[in-house]
Coordinates of N, CA and C in Angstrom, one line a residue:
M1 N 134.0 -16.7 103.3 CA 134.1 -15.3 103.2 C 133.4 -14.6 104.3
R2 N 132.3 -15.1 104.7 CA 131.5 -14.5 105.8 C 132.3 -14.3 107.1
T3 N 133.0 -15.3 107.5 CA 133.8 -15.3 108.7 C 134.9 -14.2 108.7
L4 N 135.6 -14.2 107.6 CA 136.7 -13.2 107.5 C 136.1 -11.8 107.4
C5 N 135.1 -11.5 106.6 CA 134.5 -10.2 106.5 C 133.9 -9.8 107.9
A6 N 133.2 -10.7 108.5 CA 132.6 -10.3 109.8 C 133.7 -10.0 110.9
S7 N 134.8 -10.7 110.8 CA 135.9 -10.4 111.8 C 136.4 -9.0 111.5
T8 N 136.6 -8.6 110.3 CA 137.0 -7.3 109.9 C 136.0 -6.2 110.4
L9 N 134.8 -6.5 110.2 CA 133.7 -5.5 110.6 C 133.7 -5.4 112.1
I10 N 133.8 -6.5 112.9 CA 133.8 -6.4 114.3 C 135.0 -5.6 114.8
G11 N 136.2 -5.7 114.2 CA 137.4 -4.9 114.5 C 137.1 -3.5 114.2
E12 N 136.4 -3.2 113.1 CA 136.1 -1.8 112.8 C 135.1 -1.2 113.8
L13 N 134.2 -2.0 114.3 CA 133.2 -1.6 115.3 C 133.9 -1.0 116.5
F14 N 135.0 -1.7 116.9 CA 135.7 -1.2 118.1 C 136.5 0.0 117.8
V15 N 137.1 0.1 116.6 CA 137.9 1.2 116.2 C 137.0 2.5 116.1
I16 N 135.8 2.3 115.6 CA 134.8 3.4 115.5 C 134.5 3.9 116.9
G17 N 134.2 3.0 117.8 CA 133.9 3.3 119.2 C 135.0 4.1 119.8
F18 N 136.3 3.7 119.6 CA 137.4 4.4 120.2 C 137.6 5.7 119.5
A19 N 137.3 5.8 118.2 CA 137.4 7.1 117.5 C 136.4 8.1 118.0
G20 N 135.2 7.5 118.4 CA 134.2 8.4 119.0 C 134.7 9.0 120.3
L21 N 135.4 8.2 121.1 CA 136.0 8.7 122.4 C 137.0 9.8 122.1
V22 N 137.8 9.6 121.1 CA 138.8 10.6 120.7 C 138.1 11.9 120.2
A23 N 137.0 11.7 119.4 CA 136.3 12.9 118.8 C 135.6 13.7 119.9
M24 N 135.3 13.1 121.0 CA 134.6 13.8 122.1 C 135.5 14.9 122.7
K25 N 136.8 14.7 122.6 CA 137.7 15.7 123.1 C 137.8 17.0 122.3
D26 N 137.2 16.9 121.0 CA 137.2 18.1 120.2 C 136.1 19.0 120.6
P27 N 136.5 20.3 121.0 CA 135.5 21.2 121.6 C 134.5 21.7 120.5
D28 N 134.9 21.5 119.2 CA 134.0 22.0 118.2 C 132.8 21.0 117.8
L29 N 132.9 19.8 118.4 CA 132.0 18.7 118.1 C 131.1 18.5 119.3
A30 N 129.8 18.4 119.1 CA 128.8 18.1 120.1 C 128.9 16.6 120.4
T31 N 128.8 16.3 121.7 CA 128.8 14.9 122.1 C 127.7 14.1 121.5
S32 N 126.5 14.7 121.4 CA 125.4 14.0 120.8 C 125.7 13.7 119.3
T33 N 126.3 14.6 118.6 CA 126.6 14.4 117.2 C 127.6 13.3 117.0
V34 N 128.7 13.4 117.9 CA 129.7 12.3 117.8 C 129.1 10.9 118.0
W35 N 128.3 10.8 119.0 CA 127.8 9.5 119.3 C 126.6 9.0 118.4
T36 N 126.0 10.0 117.8 CA 125.0 9.6 116.8 C 125.7 9.1 115.5
V37 N 126.7 9.8 115.1 CA 127.4 9.3 113.9 C 128.2 8.0 114.2
S38 N 128.8 8.0 115.3 CA 129.6 6.7 115.7 C 128.6 5.6 115.9
G39 N 127.5 5.8 116.5 CA 126.5 4.8 116.8 C 125.9 4.2 115.5
I40 N 125.6 5.1 114.6 CA 125.1 4.6 113.3 C 126.2 3.8 112.6
A41 N 127.4 4.2 112.6 CA 128.5 3.5 111.9 C 128.8 2.1 112.6
M42 N 128.7 2.1 113.9 CA 128.9 0.9 114.7 C 127.7 -0.1 114.4
F43 N 126.5 0.4 114.3 CA 125.4 -0.4 114.0 C 125.5 -1.0 112.6
L44 N 126.0 -0.2 111.7 CA 126.1 -0.6 110.3 C 127.2 -1.7 110.2
C45 N 128.3 -1.6 111.0 CA 129.3 -2.7 111.1 C 128.6 -4.0 111.5
L46 N 127.8 -3.9 112.6 CA 127.2 -5.1 113.1 C 126.2 -5.7 112.1
A47 N 125.4 -4.8 111.5 CA 124.4 -5.3 110.6 C 125.0 -5.9 109.3
L48 N 126.1 -5.3 108.9 CA 126.8 -5.9 107.7 C 127.4 -7.3 108.0
C49 N 127.7 -7.6 109.2 CA 128.2 -9.0 109.5 C 127.2 -10.0 109.0
G50 N 125.9 -9.7 109.1 CA 124.9 -10.7 108.6 C 124.5 -10.5 107.2
M51 N 124.9 -9.4 106.6 CA 124.5 -9.1 105.2 C 125.6 -9.3 104.2
V52 N 126.8 -9.8 104.6 CA 128.0 -9.9 103.7 C 127.7 -10.8 102.6
T53 N 127.0 -11.9 102.8 CA 126.7 -12.9 101.7 C 125.5 -12.5 100.9
R54 N 124.8 -11.5 101.2 CA 123.6 -11.1 100.5 C 124.0 -10.1 99.4
P55 N 123.1 -10.0 98.4 CA 123.5 -9.0 97.3 C 123.6 -7.6 97.8
G56 N 124.7 -7.0 97.4 CA 125.0 -5.6 97.9 C 125.7 -5.5 99.2
G57 N 125.9 -6.6 99.9 CA 126.6 -6.6 101.2 C 128.1 -6.2 101.1
I58 N 128.7 -6.7 100.1 CA 130.2 -6.3 99.9 C 130.3 -4.9 99.5
A59 N 129.4 -4.4 98.6 CA 129.4 -3.0 98.2 C 129.1 -2.1 99.4
L60 N 128.2 -2.5 100.3 CA 128.0 -1.7 101.5 C 129.2 -1.7 102.4
G61 N 129.9 -2.8 102.4 CA 131.2 -2.8 103.1 C 132.2 -1.9 102.6
W62 N 132.3 -1.8 101.3 CA 133.2 -0.9 100.6 C 132.8 0.6 100.9
A63 N 131.5 0.8 100.9 CA 131.1 2.2 101.3 C 131.5 2.5 102.7
L64 N 131.4 1.6 103.6 CA 131.8 1.8 105.0 C 133.3 2.1 105.1
Q65 N 134.1 1.4 104.2 CA 135.5 1.7 104.2 C 135.8 3.1 103.8
I66 N 135.1 3.6 102.8 CA 135.3 4.9 102.3 C 134.9 5.9 103.4
V67 N 133.8 5.7 104.1 CA 133.4 6.6 105.2 C 134.4 6.6 106.3
L68 N 135.0 5.4 106.6 CA 136.0 5.3 107.6 C 137.2 6.1 107.3
I69 N 137.7 6.0 106.0 CA 138.8 6.8 105.6 C 138.5 8.3 105.6
A70 N 137.3 8.7 105.2 CA 136.9 10.1 105.2 C 136.8 10.6 106.6
S71 N 136.6 9.8 107.5 CA 136.5 10.3 108.9 C 137.8 10.9 109.4
G72 N 138.9 10.7 108.6 CA 140.2 11.2 108.9 C 140.1 12.8 108.8
F73 N 139.1 13.3 108.2 CA 139.0 14.8 108.2 C 138.6 15.3 109.5
V74 N 138.0 14.5 110.4 CA 137.7 14.9 111.7 C 138.7 14.4 112.7
I75 N 139.2 13.2 112.6 CA 140.2 12.6 113.4 C 141.3 12.2 112.5
P76 N 142.4 12.9 112.3 CA 143.5 12.6 111.3 C 144.0 11.1 111.4
T77 N 144.0 10.5 112.6 CA 144.5 9.2 112.7 C 143.7 8.2 111.9
M78 N 142.4 8.6 111.7 CA 141.5 7.7 111.0 C 141.9 7.5 109.5
F79 N 142.6 8.4 108.9 CA 143.1 8.2 107.6 C 143.9 6.9 107.5
F80 N 144.8 6.8 108.5 CA 145.7 5.6 108.6 C 144.8 4.4 108.9
M81 N 144.0 4.5 110.0 CA 143.2 3.3 110.4 C 142.2 2.9 109.3
G82 N 141.6 3.9 108.6 CA 140.7 3.6 107.5 C 141.4 2.8 106.4
A83 N 142.6 3.3 106.1 CA 143.4 2.6 105.0 C 143.7 1.1 105.4
I84 N 144.1 1.0 106.7 CA 144.4 -0.4 107.2 C 143.2 -1.3 107.1
F85 N 142.0 -0.8 107.5 CA 140.8 -1.6 107.5 C 140.3 -1.8 106.0
A86 N 140.6 -0.8 105.2 CA 140.2 -1.1 103.7 C 141.1 -2.2 103.2
A87 N 142.3 -2.2 103.5 CA 143.2 -3.3 103.1 C 142.7 -4.7 103.7
L88 N 142.4 -4.6 104.9 CA 141.8 -5.9 105.6 C 140.5 -6.3 104.9
W89 N 139.7 -5.3 104.6 CA 138.4 -5.7 103.9 C 138.7 -6.3 102.5
W90 N 139.6 -5.7 101.8 CA 140.0 -6.3 100.5 C 140.5 -7.7 100.7
A91 N 141.4 -7.9 101.6 CA 141.9 -9.3 101.9 C 140.8 -10.3 102.3
S92 N 139.9 -9.8 103.2 CA 138.8 -10.6 103.6 C 137.9 -11.1 102.5
V93 N 137.6 -10.2 101.6 CA 136.8 -10.5 100.4 C 137.5 -11.4 99.5
H94 N 138.7 -11.0 99.1 CA 139.5 -11.7 98.2 C 139.8 -13.2 98.6
Y95 N 140.4 -13.3 99.8 CA 140.8 -14.6 100.3 C 139.6 -15.4 100.7
G96 N 138.5 -14.7 101.2 CA 137.3 -15.4 101.6 C 136.7 -16.1 100.4
R97 N 136.7 -15.4 99.3 CA 136.1 -16.1 98.0 C 136.9 -17.3 97.6
K98 N 138.3 -17.2 97.8 CA 139.1 -18.3 97.4 C 138.8 -19.5 98.4
I99 N 138.6 -19.2 99.6 CA 138.3 -20.3 100.6 C 137.0 -20.9 100.3
D100 N 136.0 -20.1 99.9 CA 134.7 -20.6 99.6 C 134.8 -21.5 98.3
E101 N 135.6 -21.1 97.3 CA 135.7 -21.9 96.1 C 136.4 -23.2 96.5
A102 N 137.4 -23.2 97.3 CA 138.1 -24.4 97.7 C 137.1 -25.4 98.5
K103 N 136.3 -24.8 99.4 CA 135.4 -25.6 100.1 C 134.4 -26.3 99.1
A104 N 133.9 -25.5 98.1 CA 133.0 -26.1 97.2 C 133.6 -27.2 96.3
R105 N 134.9 -27.0 96.0 CA 135.6 -28.0 95.2 C 135.8 -29.3 96.0
F106 N 136.1 -29.1 97.3 CA 136.3 -30.3 98.2 C 135.0 -31.0 98.4
A107 N 133.9 -30.3 98.5 CA 132.6 -30.9 98.7 C 132.2 -31.6 97.5
A108 N 132.4 -31.1 96.3 CA 132.1 -31.8 95.0 C 132.9 -33.1 94.9
Q109 N 134.2 -33.0 95.3 CA 135.0 -34.2 95.3 C 134.5 -35.3 96.2
A110 N 134.0 -34.9 97.4 CA 133.5 -35.8 98.4 C 132.2 -36.4 97.9
D111 N 131.4 -35.6 97.2 CA 130.1 -36.1 96.6 C 130.4 -37.1 95.6
Q112 N 131.4 -36.9 94.7 CA 131.8 -37.8 93.7 C 132.3 -39.1 94.2
A113 N 133.1 -39.0 95.3 CA 133.6 -40.2 96.0 C 132.5 -41.0 96.6
A114 N 131.5 -40.3 97.2 CA 130.4 -41.0 97.8 C 129.5 -41.7 96.7
Q115 N 129.3 -41.1 95.6 CA 128.5 -41.7 94.5 C 129.2 -42.8 93.8
A116 N 130.6 -42.8 93.9 CA 131.3 -43.9 93.2 C 131.2 -45.2 94.0
G117 N 130.8 -45.1 95.2 CA 130.6 -46.3 96.0 C 131.8 -46.6 96.9
P118 N 131.6 -47.6 97.7 CA 132.6 -48.0 98.7 C 133.9 -48.6 98.1
A119 N 133.8 -49.1 96.9 CA 135.0 -49.7 96.2 C 136.0 -48.7 95.8
H120 N 135.5 -47.5 95.6 CA 136.4 -46.4 95.2 C 136.7 -45.4 96.3
S121 N 136.3 -45.7 97.5 CA 136.5 -44.8 98.6 C 138.0 -44.7 99.0
T122 N 138.4 -43.6 99.5 CA 139.8 -43.3 99.9 C 139.9 -43.4 101.4
T123 N 138.9 -43.8 102.1 CA 139.0 -43.9 103.6 C 139.7 -45.2 103.9
P124 N 140.3 -45.3 105.1 CA 141.0 -46.5 105.5 C 140.1 -47.7 105.7
D125 N 138.8 -47.5 105.9 CA 137.8 -48.5 106.1 C 137.7 -49.4 104.9
A126 N 137.8 -48.8 103.7 CA 137.6 -49.5 102.5 C 138.7 -50.4 102.1
V127 N 139.8 -50.3 102.7 CA 141.0 -51.1 102.3 C 140.9 -52.5 102.7

C-alpha cells in the first residue's frame, strides 16, 4: 500500500506546484501567500509518503484530498484535478491493502512450506 499511496502523493506534489504557478497569475493573490500555502501542501505530500503506514496516515491523506478539491474555489481546474487525485487515493488505499494481504498470504504459505521440510517442497530441487 505504501508504494501506491506514495506514488499518488508525489503526483499531487507536482500538481500542487503547477497550481501554485497558475495561482500566481491571479492579481488578487499575493505571491507570498500562494507559495506559503502551496509549499505547506507540497511538504505535507512529501511527509505523508513516509507516514502512510502509521496510524492516522490514511486519514491525513484523505484530509489532503479534501483540501485539494477545495482549492478549486481559487483555481477552478483544481475541482477536476482534486477529484481525479481523490479517486487515485481511494484506488491506492483499496488496492494497496489487497496487495498487502496477498503478500502476507504468500509469505505464510512459504513459511508453511519451509516448516514442512524438504520432502514437501514445491521447488524443482526437491524432485
